[in-house]
Rosetta silent file (secondary structure, phi, psi, omega in degrees, C-alpha in Angstrom):
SEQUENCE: XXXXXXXXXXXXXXXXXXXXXXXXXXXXXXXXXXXXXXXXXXXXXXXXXXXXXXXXXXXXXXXXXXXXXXXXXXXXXXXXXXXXXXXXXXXXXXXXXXXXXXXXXXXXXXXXXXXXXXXXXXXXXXXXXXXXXXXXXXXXXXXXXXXXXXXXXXXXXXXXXXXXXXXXXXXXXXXXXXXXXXXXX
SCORE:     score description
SCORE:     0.000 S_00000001
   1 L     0.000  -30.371 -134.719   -6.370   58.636  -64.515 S_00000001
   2 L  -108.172  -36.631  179.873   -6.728   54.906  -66.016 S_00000001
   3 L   -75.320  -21.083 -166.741   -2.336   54.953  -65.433 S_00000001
   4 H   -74.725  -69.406  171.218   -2.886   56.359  -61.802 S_00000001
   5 H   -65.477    6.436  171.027   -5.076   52.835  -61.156 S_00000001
   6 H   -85.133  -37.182 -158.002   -3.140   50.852  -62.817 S_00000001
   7 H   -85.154  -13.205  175.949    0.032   51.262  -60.863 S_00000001
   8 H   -92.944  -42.224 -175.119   -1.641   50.655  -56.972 S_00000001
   9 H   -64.094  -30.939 -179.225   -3.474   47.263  -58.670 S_00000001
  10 H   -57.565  -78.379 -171.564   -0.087   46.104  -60.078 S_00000001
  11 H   -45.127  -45.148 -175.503    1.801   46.670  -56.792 S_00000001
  12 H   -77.938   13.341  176.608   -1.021   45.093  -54.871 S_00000001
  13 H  -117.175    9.889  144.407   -0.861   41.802  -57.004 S_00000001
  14 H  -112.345    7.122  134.761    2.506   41.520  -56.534 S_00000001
  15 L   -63.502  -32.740 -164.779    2.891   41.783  -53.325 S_00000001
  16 L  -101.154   15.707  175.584   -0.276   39.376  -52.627 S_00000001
  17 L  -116.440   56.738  148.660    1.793   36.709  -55.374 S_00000001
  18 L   -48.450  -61.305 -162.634    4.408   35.848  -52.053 S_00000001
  19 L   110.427  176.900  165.815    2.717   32.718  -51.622 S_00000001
  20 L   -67.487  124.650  171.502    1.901   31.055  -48.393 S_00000001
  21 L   -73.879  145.146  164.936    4.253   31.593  -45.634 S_00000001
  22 L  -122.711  159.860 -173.763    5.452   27.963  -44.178 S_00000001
  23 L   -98.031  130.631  165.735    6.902   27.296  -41.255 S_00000001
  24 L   -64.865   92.120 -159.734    9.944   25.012  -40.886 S_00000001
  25 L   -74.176  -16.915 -173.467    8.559   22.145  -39.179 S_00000001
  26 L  -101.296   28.877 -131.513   12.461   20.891  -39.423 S_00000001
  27 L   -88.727  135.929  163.594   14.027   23.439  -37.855 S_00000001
  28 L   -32.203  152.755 -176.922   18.103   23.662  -37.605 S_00000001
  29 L  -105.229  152.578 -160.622   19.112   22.696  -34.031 S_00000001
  30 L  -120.838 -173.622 -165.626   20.336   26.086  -32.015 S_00000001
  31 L   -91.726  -42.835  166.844   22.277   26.943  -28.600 S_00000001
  32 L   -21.321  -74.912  167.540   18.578   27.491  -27.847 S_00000001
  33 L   -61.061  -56.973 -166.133   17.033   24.680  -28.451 S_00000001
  34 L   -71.173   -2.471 -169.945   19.651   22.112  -26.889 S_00000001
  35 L   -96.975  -57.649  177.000   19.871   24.276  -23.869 S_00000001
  36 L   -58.311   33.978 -176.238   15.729   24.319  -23.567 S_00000001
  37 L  -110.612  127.273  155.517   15.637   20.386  -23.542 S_00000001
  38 L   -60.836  154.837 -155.860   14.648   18.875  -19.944 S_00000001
  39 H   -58.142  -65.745  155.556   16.859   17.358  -18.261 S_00000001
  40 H   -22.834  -24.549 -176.569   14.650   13.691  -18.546 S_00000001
  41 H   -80.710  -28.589 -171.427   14.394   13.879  -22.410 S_00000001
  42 L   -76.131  -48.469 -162.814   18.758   13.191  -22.201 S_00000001
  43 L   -72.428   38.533 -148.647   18.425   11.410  -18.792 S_00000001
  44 L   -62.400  122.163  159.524   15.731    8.519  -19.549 S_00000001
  45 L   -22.243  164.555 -166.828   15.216    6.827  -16.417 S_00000001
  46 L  -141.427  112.520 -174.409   16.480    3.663  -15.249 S_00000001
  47 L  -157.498  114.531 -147.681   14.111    1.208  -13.490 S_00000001
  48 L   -86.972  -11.430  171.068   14.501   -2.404  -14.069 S_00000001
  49 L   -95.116   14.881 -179.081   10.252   -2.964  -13.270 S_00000001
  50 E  -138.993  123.565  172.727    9.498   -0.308  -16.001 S_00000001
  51 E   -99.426  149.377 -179.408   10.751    0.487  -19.880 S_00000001
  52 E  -120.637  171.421 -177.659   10.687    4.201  -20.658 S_00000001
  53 E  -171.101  138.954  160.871   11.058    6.351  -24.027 S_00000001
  54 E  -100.817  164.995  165.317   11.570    9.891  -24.682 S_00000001
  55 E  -162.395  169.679  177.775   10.571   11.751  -27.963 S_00000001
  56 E  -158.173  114.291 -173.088   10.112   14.971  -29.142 S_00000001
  57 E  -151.265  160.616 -158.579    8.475   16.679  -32.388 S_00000001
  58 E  -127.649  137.662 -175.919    7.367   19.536  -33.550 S_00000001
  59 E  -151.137  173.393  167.163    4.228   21.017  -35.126 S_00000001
  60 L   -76.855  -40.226  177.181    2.491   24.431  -35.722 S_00000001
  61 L   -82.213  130.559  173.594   -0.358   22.991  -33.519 S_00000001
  62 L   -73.302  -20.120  167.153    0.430   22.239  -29.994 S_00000001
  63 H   -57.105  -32.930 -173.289   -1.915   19.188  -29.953 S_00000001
  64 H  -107.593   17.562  150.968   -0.149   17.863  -32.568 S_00000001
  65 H   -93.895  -41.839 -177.735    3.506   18.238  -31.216 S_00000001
  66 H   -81.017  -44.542 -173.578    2.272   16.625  -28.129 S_00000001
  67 H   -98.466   16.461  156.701    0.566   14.141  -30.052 S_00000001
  68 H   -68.260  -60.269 -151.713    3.461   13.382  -32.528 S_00000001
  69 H  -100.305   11.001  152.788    5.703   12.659  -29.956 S_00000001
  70 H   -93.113  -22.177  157.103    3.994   10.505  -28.017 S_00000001
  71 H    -9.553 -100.123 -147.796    3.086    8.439  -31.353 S_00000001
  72 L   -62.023    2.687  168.698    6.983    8.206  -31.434 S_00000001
  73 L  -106.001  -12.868  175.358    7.458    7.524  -27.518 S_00000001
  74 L   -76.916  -74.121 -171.785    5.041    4.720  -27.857 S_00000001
  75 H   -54.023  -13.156 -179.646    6.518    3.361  -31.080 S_00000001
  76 H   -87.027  -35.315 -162.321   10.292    3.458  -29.221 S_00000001
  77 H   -65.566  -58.433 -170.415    8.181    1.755  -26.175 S_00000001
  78 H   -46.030  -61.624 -154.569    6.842   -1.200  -28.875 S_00000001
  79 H   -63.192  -42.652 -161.694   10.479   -1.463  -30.491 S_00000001
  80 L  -109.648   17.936  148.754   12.079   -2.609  -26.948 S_00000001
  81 L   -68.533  -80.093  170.798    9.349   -4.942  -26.572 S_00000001
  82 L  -147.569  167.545  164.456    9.876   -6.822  -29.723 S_00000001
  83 L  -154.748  132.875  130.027   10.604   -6.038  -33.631 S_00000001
  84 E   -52.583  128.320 -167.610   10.973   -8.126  -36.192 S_00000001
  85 E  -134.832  159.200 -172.422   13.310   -6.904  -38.532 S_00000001
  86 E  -126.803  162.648 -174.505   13.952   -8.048  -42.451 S_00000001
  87 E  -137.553  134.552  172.615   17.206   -7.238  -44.673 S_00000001
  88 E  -133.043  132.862  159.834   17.074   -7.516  -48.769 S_00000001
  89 E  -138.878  127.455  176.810   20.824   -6.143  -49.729 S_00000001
  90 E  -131.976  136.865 -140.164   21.239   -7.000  -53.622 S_00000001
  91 E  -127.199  119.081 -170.695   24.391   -6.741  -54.680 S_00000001
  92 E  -136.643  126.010  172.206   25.896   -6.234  -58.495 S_00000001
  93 E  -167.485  145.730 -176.036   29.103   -5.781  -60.131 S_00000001
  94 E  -140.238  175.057 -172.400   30.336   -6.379  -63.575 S_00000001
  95 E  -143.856  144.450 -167.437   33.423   -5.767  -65.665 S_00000001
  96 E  -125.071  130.388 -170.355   33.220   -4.269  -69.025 S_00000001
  97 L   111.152  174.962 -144.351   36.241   -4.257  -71.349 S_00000001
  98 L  -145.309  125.876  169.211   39.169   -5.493  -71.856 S_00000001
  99 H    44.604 -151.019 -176.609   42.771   -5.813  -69.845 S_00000001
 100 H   -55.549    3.603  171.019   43.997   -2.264  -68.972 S_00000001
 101 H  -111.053   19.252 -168.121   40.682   -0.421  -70.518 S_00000001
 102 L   -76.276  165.473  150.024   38.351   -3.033  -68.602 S_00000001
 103 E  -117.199  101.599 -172.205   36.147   -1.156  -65.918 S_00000001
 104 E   -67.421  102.880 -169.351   34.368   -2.293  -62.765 S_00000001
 105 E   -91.868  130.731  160.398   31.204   -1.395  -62.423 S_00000001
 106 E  -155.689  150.629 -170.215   29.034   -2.049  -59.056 S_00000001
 107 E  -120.097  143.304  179.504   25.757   -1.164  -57.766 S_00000001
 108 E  -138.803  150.883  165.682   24.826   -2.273  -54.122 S_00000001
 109 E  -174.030  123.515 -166.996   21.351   -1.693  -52.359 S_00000001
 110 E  -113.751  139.152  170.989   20.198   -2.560  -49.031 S_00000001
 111 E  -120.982  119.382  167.458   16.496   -1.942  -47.761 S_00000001
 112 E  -123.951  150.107 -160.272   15.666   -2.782  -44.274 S_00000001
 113 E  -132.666  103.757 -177.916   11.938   -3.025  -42.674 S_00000001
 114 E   -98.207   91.420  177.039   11.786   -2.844  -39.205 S_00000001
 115 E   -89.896  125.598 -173.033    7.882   -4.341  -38.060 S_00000001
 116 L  -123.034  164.655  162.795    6.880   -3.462  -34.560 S_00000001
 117 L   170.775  107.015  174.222    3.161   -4.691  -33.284 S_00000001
 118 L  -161.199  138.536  147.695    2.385   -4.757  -29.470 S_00000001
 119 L   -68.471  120.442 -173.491    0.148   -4.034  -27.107 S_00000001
 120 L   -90.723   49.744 -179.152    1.013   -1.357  -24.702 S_00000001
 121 L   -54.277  126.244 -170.316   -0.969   -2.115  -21.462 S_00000001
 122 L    73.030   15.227 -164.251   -0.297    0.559  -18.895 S_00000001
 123 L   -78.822  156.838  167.470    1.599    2.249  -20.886 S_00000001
 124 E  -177.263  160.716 -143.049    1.333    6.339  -19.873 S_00000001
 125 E   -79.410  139.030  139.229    2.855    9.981  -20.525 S_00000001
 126 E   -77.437  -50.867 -179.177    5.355   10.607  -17.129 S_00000001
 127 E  -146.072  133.829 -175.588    6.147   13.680  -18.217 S_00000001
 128 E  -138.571  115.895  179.999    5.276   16.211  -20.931 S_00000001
 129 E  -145.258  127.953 -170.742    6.459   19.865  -21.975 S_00000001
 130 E  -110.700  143.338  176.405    6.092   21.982  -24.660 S_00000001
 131 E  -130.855  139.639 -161.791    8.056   24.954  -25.623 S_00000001
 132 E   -81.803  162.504  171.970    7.261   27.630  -28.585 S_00000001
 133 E  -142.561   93.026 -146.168   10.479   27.981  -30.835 S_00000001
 134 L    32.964 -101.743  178.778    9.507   30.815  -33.589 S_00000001
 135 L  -117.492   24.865 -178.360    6.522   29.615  -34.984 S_00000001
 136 E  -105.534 -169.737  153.946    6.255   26.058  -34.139 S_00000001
 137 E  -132.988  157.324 -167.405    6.035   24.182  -30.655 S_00000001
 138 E  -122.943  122.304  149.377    8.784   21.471  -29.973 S_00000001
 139 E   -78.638   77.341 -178.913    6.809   18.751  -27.835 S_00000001
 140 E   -81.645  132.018  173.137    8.795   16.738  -25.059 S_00000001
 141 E  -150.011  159.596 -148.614    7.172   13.640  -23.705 S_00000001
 142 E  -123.655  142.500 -177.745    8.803   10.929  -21.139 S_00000001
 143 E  -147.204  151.573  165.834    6.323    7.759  -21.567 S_00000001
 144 E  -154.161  137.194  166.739    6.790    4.549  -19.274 S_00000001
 145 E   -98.508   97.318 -162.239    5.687    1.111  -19.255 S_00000001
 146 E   -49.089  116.363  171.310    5.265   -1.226  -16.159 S_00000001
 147 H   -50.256  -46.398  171.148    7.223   -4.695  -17.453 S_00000001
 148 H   -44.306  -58.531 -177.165    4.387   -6.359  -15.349 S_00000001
 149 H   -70.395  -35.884 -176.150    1.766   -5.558  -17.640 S_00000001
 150 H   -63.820  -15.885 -162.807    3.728   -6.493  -20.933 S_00000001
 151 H   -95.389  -18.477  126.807    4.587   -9.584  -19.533 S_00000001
 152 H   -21.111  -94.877 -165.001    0.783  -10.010  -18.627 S_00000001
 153 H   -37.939  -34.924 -168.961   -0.143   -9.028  -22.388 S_00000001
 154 H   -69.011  -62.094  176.741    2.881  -11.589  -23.565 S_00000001
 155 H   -22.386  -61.008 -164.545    1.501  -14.229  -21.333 S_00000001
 156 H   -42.835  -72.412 -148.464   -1.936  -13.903  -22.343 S_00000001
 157 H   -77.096   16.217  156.321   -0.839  -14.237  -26.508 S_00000001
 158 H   -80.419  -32.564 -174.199    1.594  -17.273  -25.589 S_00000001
 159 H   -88.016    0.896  173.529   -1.683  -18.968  -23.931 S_00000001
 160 H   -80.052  -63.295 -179.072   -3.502  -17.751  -26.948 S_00000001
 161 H   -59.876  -35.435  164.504   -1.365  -19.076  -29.582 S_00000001
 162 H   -71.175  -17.989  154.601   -1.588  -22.196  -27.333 S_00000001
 163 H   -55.541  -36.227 -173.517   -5.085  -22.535  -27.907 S_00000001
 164 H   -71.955  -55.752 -166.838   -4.835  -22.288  -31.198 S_00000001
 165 H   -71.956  -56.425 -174.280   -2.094  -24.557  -32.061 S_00000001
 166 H   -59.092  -11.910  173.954   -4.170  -27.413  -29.593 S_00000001
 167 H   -71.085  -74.468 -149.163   -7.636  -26.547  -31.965 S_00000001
 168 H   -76.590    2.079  178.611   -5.384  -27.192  -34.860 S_00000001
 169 L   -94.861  -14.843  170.251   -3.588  -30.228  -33.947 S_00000001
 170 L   -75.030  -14.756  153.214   -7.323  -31.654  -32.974 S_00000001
 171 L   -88.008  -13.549  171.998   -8.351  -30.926  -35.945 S_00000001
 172 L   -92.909  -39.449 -178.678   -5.560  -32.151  -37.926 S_00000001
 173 L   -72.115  -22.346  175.896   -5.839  -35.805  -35.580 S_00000001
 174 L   -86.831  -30.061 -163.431  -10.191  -36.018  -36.206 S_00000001
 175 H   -51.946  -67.644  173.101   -9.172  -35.165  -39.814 S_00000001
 176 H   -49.584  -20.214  165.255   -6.475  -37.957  -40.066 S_00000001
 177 H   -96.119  -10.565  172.003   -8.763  -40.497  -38.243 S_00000001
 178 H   -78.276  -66.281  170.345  -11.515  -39.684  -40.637 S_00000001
 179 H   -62.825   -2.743  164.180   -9.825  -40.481  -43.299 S_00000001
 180 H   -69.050  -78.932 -139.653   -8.204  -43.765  -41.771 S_00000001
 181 H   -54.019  -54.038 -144.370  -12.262  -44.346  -41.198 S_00000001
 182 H   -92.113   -7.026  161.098  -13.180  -43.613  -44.500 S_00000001
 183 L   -62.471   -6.858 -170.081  -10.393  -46.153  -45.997 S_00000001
 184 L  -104.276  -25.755  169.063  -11.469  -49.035  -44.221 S_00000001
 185 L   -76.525    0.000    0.000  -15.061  -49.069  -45.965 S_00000001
C-alpha cells in the first residue's frame, strides 16, 4: 500500500519541478510578423512642420507593449532633437619576443554614450496597434512632434540660459568692483 502512494507523489513532484513557463519576450522575426507590420511603422511620414518616430516592443502585458514603445518613440523623437554623444576608444598593442618568434599582441575597446534630454511639448501617439503573437503582444506606435513647439521649448531655454549668464556676469562685475572698492581703503 505505502509503494502504491509512493509512486503517484513521485510522478506528481516531477512533473510540478518544470519550472515556470516564460515567454520569449525576444521573439525570432517570422513571415508573420513582418507581414503583420502597418504599413506607417516602415513608411514614417514626411512633413517638414512635424518630426515623427515609429517603435515597436513587446510584452506579456498589453499596457506595457504599448507603453514600451512609446518610451522608445519618444526617446527616437528626443534623439532628432539633440544628443550629445561621447567616444572613449583605448587602444593597446605590444610585441613580445624576439625576431621571427616575436608576437603582436592588441586589445582595442571603444564605449560610446549617447545622452539625450529634451522636452517634448506636443509631442502625441498618431497612431497605435497592437497585435497578439503567441503569448506576447507586439505594440506599434507612430508618435509626432509639431517643430513649432520644440522650437518654442528651445527658445524659451536659449532665453533662459540668457538670464542666467546676464545674473552671472552682474555678479562677477559687483564682485570685481567690490574688490577694486575694498583696495582703495
Amino acid at each position: 500500500m505505502r509503494k502504491l502512494l509512493v509512486i503517484p507523489l513521485l510522478a506528481a513532484l516531477a512533473v510540478g519541478c518544470g519550472g515556470p513557463k516564460t515567454t520569449d519576450l525576444t521573439p525570432e522575426a517570422n513571415r508573420k510578423t513582418v507581414m503583420g507590420m502597418p504599413e506607417w511603422f516602415l513608411e514614417t511620414p514626411n512633413d517638414p512642420s512635424y518630426l515623427f518616430a515609429s517603435a515597436t516592443m513587446t510584452s506579456r502585458d498589453l499596457q506595457m507593449a504599448v507603453t514600451k514603445s512609446k518610451t522608445q518613440a519618444q526617446r527616437d523623437l528626443a534623439e532628432q532633437l539633440g544628443t550629445k554623444l561621447g567616444a572613449l576608444t583605448k587602444q593597446f598593442r605590444e610585441e613580445v619576443g624576439a625576431q621571427e618568434d616575436s608576437e603582436l599582441i592588441e586589445s582595442s575597446t571603444e564605449a560610446i554614450k549617447l545622452v539625450t534630454q529634451q522636452t517634448l511639448n506636443g509631442a502625441r501617439v498618431d497612431k497605435k496597434e497592437v497585435v497578439a503573437e503567441g503569448g506576447i503582444y507586439r505594440a506599434y506606435v507612430l508618435m509626432s512632434l509639431p517643430i513649432g513647439e520644440a522650437n518654442k521649448a528651445l527658445m524659451e531655454q536659449i532665453r533662459a540660459n540668457r538670464r542666467l549668464y546676464t545674473e552671472f556676469k552682474a555678479s562677477k562685475a559687483f564682485q570685481e568692483l567690490d574688490a577694486e572698492l575694498e583696495k582703495g581703503q
